[in-house]
mmCIF file of C-alpha atoms in Angstrom:
data_model
loop_
_atom_site.group_PDB
_atom_site.id
_atom_site.type_symbol
_atom_site.label_atom_id
_atom_site.label_comp_id
_atom_site.label_asym_id
_atom_site.label_seq_id
_atom_site.Cartn_x
_atom_site.Cartn_y
_atom_site.Cartn_z
ATOM 1 C CA MET A 51 -0.332 -0.121 -0.215
ATOM 2 C CA LEU A 52 2.177 2.802 1.162
ATOM 3 C CA SER A 53 5.091 1.174 2.233
ATOM 4 C CA GLY A 54 6.490 1.429 -1.274
ATOM 5 C CA GLN A 55 6.456 5.121 -0.917
ATOM 6 C CA VAL A 56 7.949 5.216 2.384
ATOM 7 C CA SER A 57 10.512 2.826 1.234
ATOM 8 C CA MET A 58 11.410 5.462 -1.373
ATOM 9 C CA LEU A 59 12.047 7.988 1.004
ATOM 10 C CA ILE A 60 14.866 6.116 3.315
ATOM 11 C CA PRO A 61 17.541 5.809 0.562
ATOM 12 C CA THR A 62 17.343 9.800 -0.076
ATOM 13 C CA ALA A 63 17.401 10.508 3.363
ATOM 14 C CA GLY A 64 20.539 8.969 3.677
ATOM 15 C CA LYS A 65 22.066 10.788 0.815
ATOM 16 C CA ALA A 66 20.873 13.604 1.824
ATOM 17 C CA PHE A 67 22.878 13.380 5.348
ATOM 18 C CA GLN A 68 25.773 11.472 4.585
ATOM 19 C CA GLU A 69 28.939 12.219 6.749
ATOM 20 C CA ARG A 70 31.578 14.241 5.032
ATOM 21 C CA GLU A 71 35.056 13.080 4.792
ATOM 22 C CA GLY A 72 37.714 15.913 6.690
ATOM 23 C CA PRO A 73 39.790 15.967 9.252
ATOM 24 C CA ALA A 74 37.980 17.220 11.701
ATOM 25 C CA LYS A 75 33.916 17.528 11.939
ATOM 26 C CA SER A 76 32.582 21.041 13.641
ATOM 27 C CA GLY A 77 29.598 20.759 15.661
ATOM 28 C CA ALA A 78 27.099 21.806 13.015
ATOM 29 C CA ALA A 79 28.819 19.159 11.068
ATOM 30 C CA GLN A 80 28.158 16.323 14.171
ATOM 31 C CA LEU A 81 24.714 17.802 14.570
ATOM 32 C CA ALA A 82 23.660 17.328 11.059
ATOM 33 C CA THR A 83 25.122 13.812 11.037
ATOM 34 C CA SER A 84 23.016 13.366 14.366
ATOM 35 C CA PHE A 85 20.138 14.710 12.324
ATOM 36 C CA GLY A 86 20.269 12.452 9.342
ATOM 37 C CA GLU A 87 21.082 9.469 11.272
ATOM 38 C CA LEU A 88 17.457 10.295 13.343
ATOM 39 C CA LEU A 89 15.808 10.831 10.131
ATOM 40 C CA SER A 90 16.576 7.629 8.984
ATOM 41 C CA ALA A 91 15.722 5.806 12.008
ATOM 42 C CA LYS A 92 12.518 7.461 12.032
ATOM 43 C CA LEU A 93 11.751 6.731 8.476
ATOM 44 C CA ARG A 94 12.940 3.149 8.702
ATOM 45 C CA GLU A 95 10.203 2.617 11.806
ATOM 46 C CA LEU A 96 7.341 4.477 9.453
ATOM 47 C CA ASN A 97 8.353 1.705 6.522
ATOM 48 C CA ASP A 98 8.280 -0.830 9.619
ATOM 49 C CA SER A 99 4.709 0.347 10.952
ATOM 50 C CA GLN A 100 3.273 0.517 6.946
ATOM 51 C CA LYS A 101 4.584 -3.171 6.428
ATOM 52 C CA GLN A 102 3.146 -4.297 9.668
ATOM 53 C CA ALA A 103 -0.196 -2.882 8.526
ATOM 54 C CA ASP A 104 -0.212 -4.151 5.178
ATOM 55 C CA ARG A 105 0.756 -7.556 6.301
ATOM 56 C CA LEU A 106 -1.817 -7.552 9.108
ATOM 57 C CA THR A 107 -4.461 -6.412 6.724
ATOM 58 C CA LEU A 108 -3.577 -9.212 4.141
ATOM 59 C CA GLN A 109 -3.515 -11.732 6.792
ATOM 60 C CA TYR A 110 -7.292 -10.591 7.920
ATOM 61 C CA LEU A 111 -8.324 -10.757 4.494
ATOM 62 C CA ALA A 112 -6.722 -14.278 4.099
ATOM 63 C CA GLY A 113 -8.646 -15.248 7.221
ATOM 64 C CA GLN A 114 -5.337 -15.987 9.281
ATOM 65 C CA VAL A 115 -5.874 -13.200 11.784
ATOM 66 C CA GLN A 116 -9.549 -13.133 13.065
ATOM 67 C CA ASP A 117 -8.883 -9.879 15.464
ATOM 68 C CA LEU A 118 -10.139 -6.921 13.528
ATOM 69 C CA HIS A 119 -9.579 -4.675 16.286
ATOM 70 C CA GLN A 120 -5.501 -5.672 15.978
ATOM 71 C CA VAL A 121 -5.686 -4.777 12.164
ATOM 72 C CA THR A 122 -7.873 -1.482 12.672
ATOM 73 C CA LEU A 123 -5.164 -0.286 15.399
ATOM 74 C CA ALA A 124 -2.003 -0.755 13.177
ATOM 75 C CA LEU A 125 -3.481 0.722 9.861
ATOM 76 C CA GLU A 126 -4.568 4.063 12.080
ATOM 77 C CA GLN A 127 -1.204 3.802 14.080
ATOM 78 C CA ALA A 128 0.627 3.534 10.092
ATOM 79 C CA SER A 129 -1.639 6.252 8.787
ATOM 80 C CA LEU A 130 -1.264 8.570 11.795
ATOM 81 C CA SER A 131 2.770 7.876 11.639
ATOM 82 C CA LEU A 132 2.480 9.187 8.101
ATOM 83 C CA GLN A 133 0.651 12.034 8.962
ATOM 84 C CA LEU A 134 3.311 13.221 11.237
ATOM 85 C CA ALA A 135 6.066 12.404 9.013
ATOM 86 C CA VAL A 136 4.379 14.494 6.364
ATOM 87 C CA GLN A 137 3.524 17.559 8.548
ATOM 88 C CA VAL A 138 7.550 17.386 9.606
ATOM 89 C CA ARG A 139 8.554 17.557 6.263
ATOM 90 C CA ASN A 140 6.647 20.317 5.734
ATOM 91 C CA LYS A 141 7.776 22.618 8.422
ATOM 92 C CA VAL A 142 10.990 21.431 7.490
ATOM 93 C CA LEU A 143 10.545 22.966 3.839
ATOM 94 C CA GLU A 144 8.900 25.875 5.316
ATOM 95 C CA ALA A 145 11.989 26.614 7.398
ATOM 96 C CA TYR A 146 14.260 25.611 4.760
ATOM 97 C CA GLN A 147 12.547 28.131 2.326
ATOM 98 C CA GLU A 148 12.968 30.849 5.198
ATOM 99 C CA ILE A 149 16.376 30.724 5.439
ATOM 100 C CA PHE A 150 16.968 30.633 1.841
ATOM 101 C CA ARG A 151 14.713 33.837 1.883
ATOM 102 C CA MET A 152 16.790 35.562 4.139
ATOM 103 C CA GLN A 153 19.222 38.210 3.087
ATOM 104 C CA LEU A 154 22.684 38.055 3.996
#
């Protein structure tokens, strides 16, 4: 379902925040690396929740899972996680655009 879309974001996020080679990292470089690692980890968690919801849905449709509440909760958790990720992305883009518009 949505797990394919989330899976495509993980390599992109990792490339955007790769560590740069150099003699010493400044505090900003370390912060960017930490942010990149955090972002990649959270995107992996989001992807896992989407996959879990997809798996439970397919199992329910196949009759392997009888608890509809479990399936519904997994789907809702995945949906809310995705909505949160989209809102965080929107805020990050807004902040980037605001910084980009600043005059030096």
